[in-house]
PDB file of C-alpha atoms in Angstrom:
ATOM      1  CA  MET U  24     101.511-147.153  -8.330  1.00 34.00           C
ATOM      2  CA  SER U  25     102.271-144.818  -5.487  1.00 35.00           C
ATOM      3  CA  SER U  26     105.034-144.045  -3.110  1.00 35.00           C
ATOM      4  CA  GLY U  27     104.623-146.173  -0.017  1.00 35.00           C
ATOM      5  CA  CYS U  28     106.796-143.793   1.932  1.00 37.00           C
ATOM      6  CA  ILE U  29     104.273-140.980   2.031  1.00 36.00           C
ATOM      7  CA  ARG U  30     103.272-139.992   5.510  1.00 37.00           C
ATOM      8  CA  SER U  31     101.443-136.760   5.954  1.00 37.00           C
ATOM      9  CA  ALA U  32     100.692-135.311   9.327  1.00 37.00           C
ATOM     10  CA  PRO U  33      99.391-131.914  10.314  1.00 36.00           C
ATOM     11  CA  LEU U  34     102.139-130.220  12.264  1.00 33.00           C
ATOM     12  CA  LEU U  35     100.981-126.643  12.473  1.00 38.00           C
ATOM     13  CA  ALA U  36      97.637-124.906  12.314  1.00 40.00           C
ATOM     14  CA  ILE U  37      97.417-121.128  12.211  1.00 41.00           C
ATOM     15  CA  HIS U  38      93.918-119.686  12.556  1.00 46.00           C
ATOM     16  CA  ASN U  39      92.615-123.051  11.268  1.00 50.00           C
ATOM     17  CA  SER U  40      93.692-121.921   7.798  1.00 56.00           C
ATOM     18  CA  LEU U  41      97.243-123.160   7.384  1.00 57.00           C
ATOM     19  CA  LEU U  42      98.326-126.767   7.615  1.00 57.00           C
ATOM     20  CA  LEU U  43     101.887-128.007   7.262  1.00 58.00           C
ATOM     21  CA  ILE U  44     102.383-131.485   5.851  1.00 53.00           C
ATOM     22  CA  THR U  45     105.711-133.253   5.667  1.00 50.00           C
ATOM     23  CA  ILE U  46     106.616-136.049   3.291  1.00 47.00           C
ATOM     24  CA  HIS U  47     109.232-138.560   4.388  1.00 42.00           C
ATOM     25  CA  CYS U  48     110.436-140.509   1.407  1.00 38.00           C
ATOM     26  CA  SER U  49     113.684-142.293   0.825  1.00 32.00           C
ATOM     27  CA  LEU U  50     112.724-144.872  -1.756  1.00 30.00           C
ATOM     28  CA  PHE U  51     109.950-145.527  -4.206  1.00 31.00           C
ATOM     29  CA  THR U  52     107.716-148.521  -3.642  1.00 30.00           C
ATOM     30  CA  VAL U  53     104.617-149.697  -5.439  1.00 31.00           C
ATOM     31  CA  HIS U  54     101.411-150.487  -3.608  1.00 33.00           C
ATOM     32  CA  PRO U  55      97.679-150.198  -4.266  1.00 35.00           C
ATOM     33  CA  ILE U  56      96.193-146.778  -3.653  1.00 38.00           C
ATOM     34  CA  THR U  57      93.567-146.874  -0.945  1.00 43.00           C
ATOM     35  CA  SER U  58      92.702-143.198  -0.531  1.00 44.00           C
ATOM     36  CA  LEU U  59      91.648-142.583  -4.141  1.00 43.00           C
ATOM     37  CA  SER U  60      89.047-144.203  -6.309  1.00 43.00           C
ATOM     38  CA  THR U  61      90.181-145.502  -9.677  1.00 41.00           C
ATOM     39  CA  ALA U  62      88.021-142.810 -11.264  1.00 41.00           C
ATOM     40  CA  GLU U  63      90.305-140.172  -9.730  1.00 51.00           C
ATOM     41  CA  ILE U  64      93.475-141.648 -11.214  1.00 47.00           C
ATOM     42  CA  SER U  65      94.326-141.338 -14.861  1.00 54.00           C
ATOM     43  CA  LEU U  66      96.309-144.120 -16.494  1.00 49.00           C
ATOM     44  CA  THR U  67      98.666-141.409 -17.701  1.00 62.00           C
ATOM     45  CA  ASP U  68      99.285-139.912 -14.235  1.00 74.00           C
ATOM     46  CA  SER U  69     102.954-139.690 -13.388  1.00 81.00           C
ATOM     47  CA  PRO U  70     104.138-140.915  -9.971  1.00 84.00           C
ATOM     48  CA  LEU U  71     104.309-137.248  -8.938  1.00 84.00           C
ATOM     49  CA  LEU U  72     100.660-136.622  -9.823  1.00 88.00           C
ATOM     50  CA  ILE U  73      99.607-139.807  -8.073  1.00 88.00           C
ATOM     51  CA  GLN U  74     101.415-138.609  -4.943  1.00 88.00           C
ATOM     52  CA  TYR U  75      99.824-135.158  -5.297  1.00 90.00           C
ATOM     53  CA  ARG U  76      96.341-136.667  -5.700  1.00 90.00           C
ATOM     54  CA  GLU U  77      96.807-138.904  -2.635  1.00 90.00           C
ATOM     55  CA  ILE U  78      97.788-135.958  -0.455  1.00 90.00           C
ATOM     56  CA  LYS U  79      95.056-133.740  -1.892  1.00 93.00           C
ATOM     57  CA  ALA U  80      92.492-136.471  -1.172  1.00 93.00           C
ATOM     58  CA  ARG U  81      93.497-136.284   2.510  1.00 90.00           C
ATOM     59  CA  HIS U  82      92.985-132.489   2.522  1.00 90.00           C
ATOM     60  CA  PRO U  83      90.199-131.819   0.016  1.00 92.00           C
ATOM     61  CA  ASP U  84      89.076-128.603   1.726  1.00 91.00           C
ATOM     62  CA  ALA U  85      92.491-126.927   1.417  1.00 92.00           C
ATOM     63  CA  ILE U  86      94.537-125.465  -1.412  1.00 94.00           C
ATOM     64  CA  LEU U  87      97.606-127.704  -1.621  1.00 94.00           C
ATOM     65  CA  PHE U  88     100.998-125.945  -1.873  1.00 93.00           C
ATOM     66  CA  PHE U  89     103.083-128.878  -3.125  1.00 92.00           C
ATOM     67  CA  ARG U  90     106.826-128.286  -2.776  1.00 91.00           C
ATOM     68  CA  MET U  91     108.863-129.023  -5.880  1.00 89.00           C
ATOM     69  CA  GLY U  92     112.383-127.684  -5.507  1.00 86.00           C
ATOM     70  CA  ASP U  93     112.304-123.888  -5.270  1.00 91.00           C
ATOM     71  CA  PHE U  94     108.556-123.622  -5.925  1.00 93.00           C
ATOM     72  CA  TYR U  95     105.235-124.538  -4.389  1.00 94.00           C
ATOM     73  CA  GLU U  96     103.138-125.931  -7.212  1.00 95.00           C
ATOM     74  CA  MET U  97      99.382-126.274  -7.400  1.00 96.00           C
ATOM     75  CA  PHE U  98      97.594-128.509  -9.897  1.00 95.00           C
ATOM     76  CA  PHE U  99      94.089-128.986 -11.272  1.00 94.00           C
ATOM     77  CA  GLU U 100      91.373-126.875  -9.581  1.00 95.00           C
ATOM     78  CA  ASP U 101      93.835-125.517  -6.993  1.00 96.00           C
ATOM     79  CA  ALA U 102      95.919-124.047  -9.831  1.00 97.00           C
ATOM     80  CA  GLN U 103      92.852-122.382 -11.328  1.00 97.00           C
ATOM     81  CA  VAL U 104      91.863-120.905  -7.958  1.00 97.00           C
ATOM     82  CA  ALA U 105      95.445-119.765  -7.290  1.00 97.00           C
ATOM     83  CA  ALA U 106      95.664-117.996 -10.649  1.00 97.00           C
ATOM     84  CA  ARG U 107      92.459-116.112  -9.924  1.00 97.00           C
ATOM     85  CA  VAL U 108      93.022-115.300  -6.230  1.00 96.00           C
ATOM     86  CA  LEU U 109      96.779-114.638  -6.332  1.00 96.00           C
ATOM     87  CA  ASN U 110      96.840-113.063  -9.797  1.00 96.00           C
ATOM     88  CA  ILE U 111      99.535-115.484 -10.992  1.00 97.00           C
ATOM     89  CA  THR U 112      99.936-117.210 -14.328  1.00 95.00           C
ATOM     90  CA  LEU U 113      97.919-120.336 -14.989  1.00 96.00           C
ATOM     91  CA  THR U 114      99.779-122.676 -17.275  1.00 93.00           C
ATOM     92  CA  SER U 115      99.670-126.400 -17.904  1.00 92.00           C
ATOM     93  CA  ARG U 116     101.959-129.367 -17.997  1.00 83.00           C
ATOM     94  CA  GLY U 117     102.683-131.126 -21.251  1.00 82.00           C
ATOM     95  CA  ASP U 118      99.776-133.484 -20.542  1.00 82.00           C
ATOM     96  CA  GLY U 119      97.314-130.587 -20.164  1.00 88.00           C
ATOM     97  CA  VAL U 120      97.094-130.645 -16.349  1.00 91.00           C
ATOM     98  CA  PRO U 121      96.513-127.066 -15.085  1.00 95.00           C
ATOM     99  CA  LEU U 122      99.528-125.766 -13.148  1.00 95.00           C
ATOM    100  CA  ALA U 123     100.381-122.628 -11.161  1.00 97.00           C
ATOM    101  CA  GLY U 124     103.285-122.037  -8.839  1.00 96.00           C
ATOM    102  CA  VAL U 125     104.918-119.554  -6.518  1.00 96.00           C
ATOM    103  CA  PRO U 126     108.559-119.283  -5.435  1.00 96.00           C
ATOM    104  CA  VAL U 127     109.286-120.683  -1.983  1.00 93.00           C
ATOM    105  CA  LYS U 128     110.966-117.399  -1.026  1.00 94.00           C
ATOM    106  CA  ALA U 129     107.734-115.504  -1.700  1.00 94.00           C
ATOM    107  CA  ALA U 130     105.312-118.084  -0.280  1.00 92.00           C
ATOM    108  CA  ALA U 131     104.496-116.229   2.963  1.00 92.00           C
ATOM    109  CA  GLY U 132     102.890-113.361   1.057  1.00 93.00           C
ATOM    110  CA  TYR U 133     100.854-115.704  -1.120  1.00 94.00           C
ATOM    111  CA  LEU U 134      99.752-117.702   1.926  1.00 93.00           C
ATOM    112  CA  ARG U 135      98.572-114.492   3.593  1.00 92.00           C
ATOM    113  CA  GLN U 136      96.549-113.623   0.472  1.00 94.00           C
ATOM    114  CA  PHE U 137      94.855-117.019   0.422  1.00 93.00           C
ATOM    115  CA  ILE U 138      94.042-116.896   4.125  1.00 91.00           C
ATOM    116  CA  ALA U 139      92.765-113.310   3.865  1.00 91.00           C
ATOM    117  CA  ALA U 140      90.485-114.468   1.039  1.00 93.00           C
ATOM    118  CA  GLY U 141      89.051-117.170   3.324  1.00 92.00           C
ATOM    119  CA  PHE U 142      90.881-120.230   1.997  1.00 93.00           C
ATOM    120  CA  ARG U 143      92.546-123.024   3.938  1.00 91.00           C
ATOM    121  CA  VAL U 144      96.026-123.919   2.708  1.00 91.00           C
ATOM    122  CA  ALA U 145      97.958-127.157   3.187  1.00 90.00           C
ATOM    123  CA  VAL U 146     101.720-126.800   2.700  1.00 90.00           C
ATOM    124  CA  CYS U 147     103.385-130.026   1.636  1.00 89.00           C
ATOM    125  CA  GLU U 148     107.135-129.862   2.303  1.00 85.00           C
ATOM    126  CA  GLN U 149     109.994-132.025   1.101  1.00 74.00           C
ATOM    127  CA  VAL U 150     112.125-133.349   3.928  1.00 70.00           C
ATOM    128  CA  GLU U 151     114.771-134.991   1.799  1.00 65.00           C
ATOM    129  CA  ASP U 152     117.277-133.284  -0.468  1.00 61.00           C
ATOM    130  CA  PRO U 153     116.256-134.167  -4.046  1.00 59.00           C
ATOM    131  CA  LYS U 154     119.925-134.486  -5.005  1.00 68.00           C
ATOM    132  CA  PHE U 155     120.238-137.564  -2.809  1.00 68.00           C
ATOM    133  CA  ALA U 156     116.752-139.018  -3.213  1.00 60.00           C
ATOM    134  CA  LYS U 157     115.893-142.245  -4.931  1.00 63.00           C
ATOM    135  CA  GLY U 158     112.421-141.980  -6.421  1.00 59.00           C
ATOM    136  CA  ILE U 159     109.902-139.310  -5.506  1.00 55.00           C
ATOM    137  CA  VAL U 160     110.888-136.830  -2.817  1.00 50.00           C
TER     138      VAL U 160
END
């Protein structure tokens, strides 16, 4: 149910508040999820949300900036916090999952706001061009 090609590793820590995570993924594989309980996974979760939840479970004390193309997206409670702290729009996906996002080009300013407000932020980057990817990037 999840991408077996997810590997997250902290690469950079700035003032113990910013963490950079990279995802290496070239193909989608199915395997049991070990980092999440079944209570945390909805039967309607898309592969993307499963991947998001797995990474978030590894960094529960940080707001997760999850790279999706030209935006960093935040879901669930992180989206609600982001809307309040960053004064950005809180919306939702078609399935009702809370969603908020910021453009990649403007991310540095939003990261500074989070850190100034006392939050830790994990930045999850794509390392594969989505145009050439098979499965989840």
